[in-house]
Short mmCIF file of C-alpha atoms in Angstrom, two decimals:
data_model
loop_
_atom_site.label_atom_id
_atom_site.label_comp_id
_atom_site.label_asym_id
_atom_site.label_seq_id
_atom_site.Cartn_x
_atom_site.Cartn_y
_atom_site.Cartn_z
CA MET A 1 -151.57 74.18 -24.46
CA LYS A 2 -149.95 76.24 -21.55
CA ILE A 3 -146.19 74.86 -21.37
CA CYS A 4 -143.66 76.61 -18.81
CA ILE A 5 -140.32 75.72 -19.29
CA TYR A 6 -138.59 75.45 -15.76
CA GLY A 7 -134.67 76.37 -16.43
CA ALA A 8 -134.82 77.79 -19.77
CA GLY A 9 -130.82 77.21 -20.50
CA ALA A 10 -129.67 75.42 -23.33
CA ILE A 11 -132.09 72.20 -23.43
CA GLY A 12 -134.73 74.56 -22.19
CA GLY A 13 -134.06 77.22 -24.81
CA TYR A 14 -134.07 74.79 -27.28
CA LEU A 15 -137.29 73.20 -26.66
CA GLY A 16 -138.64 76.78 -26.16
CA VAL A 17 -137.96 77.98 -29.53
CA GLN A 18 -139.31 74.60 -31.19
CA LEU A 19 -142.44 74.15 -28.90
CA THR A 20 -142.96 78.12 -29.33
CA ARG A 21 -142.69 77.87 -33.37
CA ALA A 22 -145.03 74.57 -33.30
CA GLY A 23 -147.45 77.32 -31.93
CA ALA A 24 -147.49 76.21 -28.22
CA ASP A 25 -148.31 78.77 -25.42
CA VAL A 26 -144.75 78.76 -24.20
CA SER A 27 -143.17 80.36 -20.94
CA LEU A 28 -139.57 80.27 -19.96
CA ILE A 29 -138.37 80.79 -16.63
CA ALA A 30 -134.79 82.12 -16.61
CA ARG A 31 -132.31 84.40 -14.81
CA GLY A 32 -129.45 86.85 -14.83
CA ALA A 33 -128.01 88.04 -18.22
CA HIS A 34 -129.80 85.15 -20.52
CA LEU A 35 -132.95 86.15 -19.14
CA ALA A 36 -132.30 89.80 -19.99
CA ALA A 37 -131.00 89.16 -23.34
CA MET A 38 -134.53 87.20 -24.27
CA ARG A 39 -136.53 89.65 -22.62
CA GLU A 40 -134.93 92.39 -24.94
CA LEU A 41 -134.24 90.39 -27.96
CA GLY A 42 -136.01 87.30 -28.11
CA LEU A 43 -134.51 83.71 -28.07
CA MET A 44 -132.37 82.65 -31.01
CA LEU A 45 -131.61 79.45 -31.83
CA LEU A 46 -128.71 78.42 -34.32
CA ALA A 47 -129.25 75.01 -35.89
CA GLY A 48 -126.55 74.66 -38.91
CA GLU A 49 -127.01 77.31 -41.15
CA GLU A 50 -130.77 78.02 -39.80
CA LYS A 51 -131.32 80.91 -37.61
CA HIS A 52 -134.67 81.28 -35.71
CA ILE A 53 -135.78 83.79 -32.99
CA VAL A 54 -138.84 83.77 -31.13
CA HIS A 55 -140.32 85.85 -28.51
CA PRO A 56 -142.22 83.57 -25.54
CA ARG A 57 -142.86 84.91 -22.28
CA CYS A 58 -139.71 84.95 -20.53
CA THR A 59 -139.73 85.90 -16.14
CA ASP A 60 -137.93 84.65 -13.35
CA ASP A 61 -141.02 85.10 -11.02
CA PRO A 62 -143.58 81.73 -11.55
CA THR A 63 -146.29 83.88 -10.04
CA GLU A 64 -146.86 86.13 -13.30
CA LEU A 65 -147.66 82.78 -15.17
CA GLY A 66 -150.64 80.88 -13.42
CA VAL A 67 -151.25 77.48 -13.86
CA GLN A 68 -150.03 75.42 -16.74
CA ASP A 69 -151.07 72.41 -18.35
CA PHE A 70 -147.25 70.83 -18.52
CA ILE A 71 -143.90 72.00 -16.84
CA ILE A 72 -141.03 71.00 -18.44
CA ILE A 73 -138.27 70.81 -15.73
CA THR A 74 -134.91 71.18 -17.33
CA LEU A 75 -132.98 72.47 -14.39
CA LYS A 76 -129.92 70.48 -13.31
CA ALA A 77 -131.39 67.54 -11.08
CA HIS A 78 -129.90 68.55 -8.03
CA SER A 79 -131.31 72.24 -8.19
CA ILE A 80 -134.82 70.94 -8.26
CA THR A 81 -135.85 70.94 -4.60
CA GLY A 82 -134.67 74.24 -4.15
CA VAL A 83 -137.32 75.71 -6.45
CA ILE A 84 -140.35 73.67 -4.91
CA GLU A 85 -141.96 76.71 -3.57
CA LYS A 86 -141.37 78.65 -6.46
CA MET A 87 -143.18 76.31 -8.58
CA GLN A 88 -146.30 75.91 -6.94
CA PRO A 89 -148.31 79.00 -8.52
CA LEU A 90 -148.24 77.00 -11.81
CA LEU A 91 -149.51 73.64 -10.21
CA GLY A 92 -153.41 73.13 -10.99
CA PRO A 93 -155.21 70.01 -10.31
CA HIS A 94 -154.48 68.69 -14.00
CA THR A 95 -150.90 69.93 -14.40
CA ARG A 96 -148.04 67.39 -15.63
CA ILE A 97 -144.61 67.50 -14.53
CA VAL A 98 -142.21 66.94 -17.24
CA THR A 99 -139.17 65.61 -15.66
CA ALA A 100 -136.34 66.46 -18.74
CA VAL A 101 -133.29 65.67 -16.41
CA ASN A 102 -130.10 63.70 -16.23
CA GLY A 103 -130.33 60.65 -13.91
CA ILE A 104 -132.69 59.08 -11.58
CA PRO A 105 -135.92 61.27 -11.18
CA TYR A 106 -137.86 61.76 -7.90
CA TRP A 107 -140.86 59.54 -8.95
CA TYR A 108 -138.79 56.37 -9.66
CA PHE A 109 -140.66 53.86 -7.33
CA TYR A 110 -144.55 55.45 -8.11
CA LYS A 111 -146.36 52.69 -10.14
CA HIS A 112 -143.05 50.57 -9.80
CA GLY A 113 -144.35 47.69 -8.41
CA GLY A 114 -142.90 44.90 -5.64
CA GLN A 115 -141.39 45.89 -2.34
CA TYR A 116 -139.78 49.44 -3.17
CA GLU A 117 -143.42 50.69 -4.20
CA ASN A 118 -143.61 54.61 -3.36
CA SER A 119 -139.73 54.55 -1.92
CA THR A 120 -138.13 57.82 -1.67
CA LEU A 121 -134.55 58.33 -2.68
CA GLU A 122 -132.61 60.60 -0.36
CA SER A 123 -129.65 61.29 -2.78
CA ILE A 124 -132.03 63.06 -5.24
CA ASP A 125 -134.80 64.09 -2.97
CA PRO A 126 -133.75 64.83 0.26
CA GLY A 127 -136.65 64.26 2.97
CA GLY A 128 -138.88 63.48 0.01
CA ARG A 129 -140.11 66.89 -0.40
CA GLN A 130 -140.29 66.41 -4.36
CA TRP A 131 -142.27 63.86 -4.04
CA ARG A 132 -144.69 65.41 -1.26
CA GLU A 133 -144.92 68.75 -2.96
CA LEU A 134 -144.72 68.16 -6.68
CA GLY A 135 -146.48 64.66 -6.56
CA PRO A 136 -145.25 61.80 -8.15
CA GLU A 137 -148.79 61.60 -9.66
CA ARG A 138 -148.39 64.57 -12.12
CA ALA A 139 -144.94 63.11 -13.20
CA ILE A 140 -144.01 62.31 -16.89
CA GLY A 141 -140.51 60.74 -17.60
CA CYS A 142 -138.54 62.41 -20.18
CA ILE A 143 -134.87 61.56 -21.69
CA VAL A 144 -132.68 64.44 -23.11
CA TYR A 145 -130.19 63.10 -26.00
CA PRO A 146 -129.97 66.35 -27.69
CA ALA A 147 -126.69 68.39 -27.33
CA THR A 148 -127.24 71.95 -27.09
CA GLU A 149 -125.22 75.22 -25.73
CA ILE A 150 -125.81 78.40 -24.56
CA GLU A 151 -123.55 80.55 -27.19
CA ALA A 152 -124.23 83.82 -25.47
CA PRO A 153 -127.23 85.43 -23.63
CA GLY A 154 -130.34 84.73 -25.14
CA VAL A 155 -128.56 82.43 -28.08
CA ILE A 156 -128.98 78.75 -28.02
CA ARG A 157 -126.51 76.82 -30.20
CA HIS A 158 -128.15 73.14 -31.39
CA VAL A 159 -125.02 70.84 -31.89
CA TYR A 160 -126.52 67.40 -32.85
CA GLY A 161 -129.82 65.19 -32.24
CA ASN A 162 -133.65 65.87 -31.64
CA ASN A 163 -134.67 62.97 -29.51
CA PHE A 164 -136.74 63.15 -26.26
CA PRO A 165 -138.26 59.89 -25.32
CA LEU A 166 -141.51 60.18 -23.12
CA GLY A 167 -142.98 57.78 -20.61
CA GLU A 168 -145.64 57.74 -18.05
CA PRO A 169 -144.37 55.93 -14.66
CA SER A 170 -146.91 53.41 -15.40
CA GLY A 171 -146.43 52.46 -19.09
CA GLU A 172 -149.56 53.42 -19.80
CA ILE A 173 -150.08 55.75 -23.08
CA THR A 174 -152.52 58.41 -21.27
CA SER A 175 -154.23 61.10 -23.34
CA ASP A 176 -151.44 63.80 -21.80
CA VAL A 177 -148.20 61.65 -22.70
CA ALA A 178 -149.91 61.39 -26.08
CA ARG A 179 -150.82 64.77 -26.68
CA LEU A 180 -147.37 66.28 -25.23
CA ALA A 181 -145.69 63.64 -27.66
CA ASP A 182 -147.76 65.32 -30.61
CA LEU A 183 -146.58 68.39 -29.96
CA PHE A 184 -143.10 67.41 -29.75
CA VAL A 185 -143.36 65.95 -33.28
CA ALA A 186 -145.14 69.14 -34.53
CA ALA A 187 -142.03 71.04 -33.47
CA GLY A 188 -139.48 68.86 -35.57
CA LEU A 189 -138.57 66.32 -32.53
CA LYS A 190 -138.67 62.82 -31.96
CA ALA A 191 -140.86 62.02 -28.80
CA PRO A 192 -141.13 58.33 -28.97
CA VAL A 193 -143.33 57.31 -25.88
CA LEU A 194 -142.58 54.24 -24.39
CA ASP A 195 -144.22 51.44 -22.10
CA ARG A 196 -140.96 50.98 -20.38
CA ILE A 197 -139.36 54.63 -19.48
CA ARG A 198 -137.16 53.11 -16.76
CA ASP A 199 -134.90 51.21 -19.23
CA GLU A 200 -134.44 54.12 -21.36
CA ILE A 201 -133.53 56.50 -18.18
CA TRP A 202 -131.06 53.61 -17.21
CA LEU A 203 -129.36 53.04 -20.44
CA LYS A 204 -128.35 56.86 -20.58
CA LEU A 205 -127.62 56.94 -16.82
CA TRP A 206 -125.75 54.15 -17.50
CA GLY A 207 -122.57 55.86 -19.08
CA ASN A 208 -123.02 58.91 -17.47
CA VAL A 209 -122.40 57.06 -13.54
CA CYS A 210 -118.84 56.45 -15.27
CA PHE A 211 -117.91 58.70 -17.94
CA ASN A 212 -118.94 61.99 -15.77
CA PRO A 213 -116.86 61.05 -12.84
CA ILE A 214 -114.20 59.88 -14.67
CA SER A 215 -113.54 62.91 -16.71
CA ALA A 216 -113.94 65.51 -13.87
CA LEU A 217 -111.03 63.35 -12.33
CA THR A 218 -109.08 63.26 -15.28
CA HIS A 219 -110.08 66.01 -17.84
CA ALA A 220 -110.36 63.21 -20.04
CA THR A 221 -112.81 63.66 -23.27
CA LEU A 222 -115.15 60.50 -24.09
CA ASP A 223 -112.73 59.31 -26.71
CA VAL A 224 -109.66 59.09 -24.59
CA ILE A 225 -111.66 57.62 -21.58
CA CYS A 226 -113.13 54.56 -23.68
CA THR A 227 -109.83 54.17 -25.60
CA ASP A 228 -107.49 54.25 -22.74
CA PRO A 229 -106.99 50.56 -21.04
CA ALA A 230 -107.30 51.88 -17.95
CA THR A 231 -110.14 54.40 -17.84
CA ARG A 232 -112.01 52.02 -20.16
CA ALA A 233 -111.47 49.03 -17.55
CA LEU A 234 -112.56 51.21 -14.80
CA SER A 235 -115.84 52.13 -16.54
CA ARG A 236 -116.71 48.91 -17.53
CA ALA A 237 -116.15 47.83 -13.81
CA ILE A 238 -118.58 50.81 -12.89
CA MET A 239 -120.85 49.74 -15.38
CA VAL A 240 -121.09 45.99 -14.63
CA GLU A 241 -121.83 47.30 -10.85
CA THR A 242 -124.73 49.75 -12.19
CA GLN A 243 -126.03 46.93 -14.42
CA ALA A 244 -126.27 44.67 -11.29
CA ILE A 245 -128.17 47.24 -9.67
CA ALA A 246 -130.70 48.11 -12.70
CA GLU A 247 -131.36 44.31 -13.39
CA THR A 248 -132.57 43.68 -9.51
CA PHE A 249 -135.24 46.22 -10.30
CA GLY A 250 -136.43 44.76 -13.49
CA VAL A 251 -134.50 46.98 -15.94
CA LYS A 252 -133.79 45.41 -19.26
CA PHE A 253 -130.77 47.02 -21.06
CA ARG A 254 -131.09 46.60 -25.08
CA VAL A 255 -127.40 47.08 -25.71
CA ASP A 256 -124.04 45.07 -24.01
CA VAL A 257 -121.17 47.00 -21.87
CA GLU A 258 -118.99 46.79 -24.78
CA ARG A 259 -121.47 48.36 -27.15
CA ARG A 260 -122.55 51.00 -24.85
CA ILE A 261 -118.98 52.12 -24.30
CA GLU A 262 -117.93 51.74 -28.02
CA GLY A 263 -120.96 54.21 -28.58
CA ALA A 264 -119.36 56.62 -26.23
CA ARG A 265 -115.69 56.50 -27.84
CA LYS A 266 -117.42 57.20 -31.43
CA VAL A 267 -118.95 60.57 -29.82
CA GLY A 268 -115.03 61.59 -30.46
CA ALA A 269 -113.60 64.42 -28.49
CA HIS A 270 -116.66 65.24 -26.39
CA LYS A 271 -116.25 66.76 -22.46
CA THR A 272 -118.96 65.38 -20.73
CA SER A 273 -121.24 67.77 -18.22
CA MET A 274 -119.52 66.94 -15.21
CA LEU A 275 -116.27 68.31 -16.95
CA GLN A 276 -117.59 71.25 -18.35
CA ASP A 277 -119.13 71.92 -15.30
CA LEU A 278 -116.19 71.64 -12.93
CA GLU A 279 -114.41 74.07 -15.78
CA ARG A 280 -116.75 76.80 -15.18
CA GLY A 281 -117.10 76.51 -11.60
CA ARG A 282 -120.64 75.32 -11.58
CA PRO A 283 -121.76 72.44 -9.28
CA MET A 284 -121.79 69.27 -10.51
CA GLU A 285 -124.32 66.73 -10.87
CA ILE A 286 -122.86 64.17 -8.76
CA ASP A 287 -125.77 62.79 -6.49
CA PRO A 288 -128.69 62.25 -9.58
CA LEU A 289 -125.79 60.74 -11.60
CA VAL A 290 -123.43 58.30 -9.21
CA THR A 291 -124.37 58.91 -5.76
CA VAL A 292 -127.92 57.49 -6.30
CA VAL A 293 -126.90 54.26 -7.97
CA GLN A 294 -124.55 53.99 -4.83
CA GLU A 295 -127.72 54.51 -2.94
CA MET A 296 -129.77 51.85 -4.95
CA GLY A 297 -126.62 49.12 -4.62
CA ARG A 298 -127.57 49.76 -0.62
CA LEU A 299 -130.94 49.35 -0.96
CA THR A 300 -130.44 46.03 -2.86
CA GLY A 301 -127.36 44.69 -0.84
CA ILE A 302 -125.63 45.02 -4.03
CA PRO A 303 -121.79 45.79 -3.35
CA THR A 304 -120.27 48.69 -5.58
CA PRO A 305 -116.71 49.07 -5.30
CA ALA A 306 -115.33 50.83 -8.34
CA LEU A 307 -118.31 53.32 -8.13
CA ASP A 308 -117.65 53.68 -4.61
CA SER A 309 -113.96 54.49 -4.96
CA VAL A 310 -114.56 56.88 -8.01
CA LEU A 311 -117.54 58.81 -6.07
CA ALA A 312 -115.23 59.22 -3.16
CA MET A 313 -112.68 61.16 -5.07
CA VAL A 314 -115.13 62.93 -7.39
CA THR A 315 -116.91 63.89 -4.43
CA GLN A 316 -113.63 65.28 -2.62
CA ARG A 317 -112.36 67.02 -5.85
CA ALA A 318 -115.87 68.85 -5.85
CA ARG A 319 -115.74 69.78 -2.26
CA ILE A 320 -112.24 71.16 -2.41
CA ALA A 321 -113.31 73.02 -5.48
CA GLY A 322 -116.41 74.56 -3.71
CA LEU A 323 -118.80 72.92 -5.89
CA TYR A 324 -120.58 70.26 -3.79
CA ASP A 325 -123.38 70.78 -1.13
CA GLY A 326 -124.91 67.29 -1.85
CA VAL A 327 -125.88 63.98 0.32
CA SER A 328 -122.15 62.10 0.10
CA THR A 329 -123.33 59.22 2.35
CA PRO A 330 -127.32 58.83 1.61
CA ALA A 331 -129.28 57.74 4.81
CA ASP A 332 -130.15 53.69 4.53
CA PRO A 333 -133.55 54.23 2.14
CA ARG A 334 -134.80 51.12 4.27
CA ALA A 335 -135.30 53.66 7.12
CA LEU A 336 -137.29 56.38 5.01
CA ALA A 337 -140.83 57.19 5.48
CA LEU A 338 -143.05 55.93 2.58
CA ALA A 339 -144.66 58.62 1.20
#
């Protein structure tokens, strides 16, 4: 089974080590010092007291790799459109694309049913390029729950978690998603195949849509955001708006708002990914985590005053820092051409 991990950073590197150890034919797409270190010394995973080193194929040039069975995209979601052309040599008639990214994926309305079937979302897929050039029919959904970090070039530190729920947009358990799940399990990972993958996408996004931008504005960690009365109330208001939008699309939440906030509080003094990106001078995932929810609210006619205010402030914050080049005011989705 040929697997290309496109964007072999912290999560991609973790998957790369585990899948290589399980016997898969793994190739990693990376760049810079991280790529150079992996080529020279291999890819190291530090997990508790354990240390594993593997030597998968590593490159910054996809043309070297040929057609793959699976491409696991572990890039920041806002980076995908910029590498569509580079991905083309990896795609064959049976290649599947596993979207291990935060937020709403480009294929969301594929096999969705109802009036929004085959719609695209401008905030996450400008001009519908991912839909047209990668193809929603190739997609397998994947939610990333582990926490990992690049400790040094070529060195991945596993912090906690090993759960990667998978699912077909249609809800079917196909042979493709079943064999991918089997490989993940052989690699020591949890990979339940869900028949309602969108529910799980929204459950994770439910926290990201509020905690991420609030942390970038306040520099507060999760425990503080969820304990301080003002930021907890603001988080709750955004989550209530988000839930109303998601439920319009048939999503079912298996926990309530208060339980979701409490779960985040118990994580402790954790910096969200958006705050980490801000501190490191990297573009923040504003559009796939926040703007897309606003866009879907406009699509359904549900007002989002709390989200709108926080989005406006975090977007301005990112622009001032030179860390935003996205879509601050998405086009009316009903005006977009269907694929």
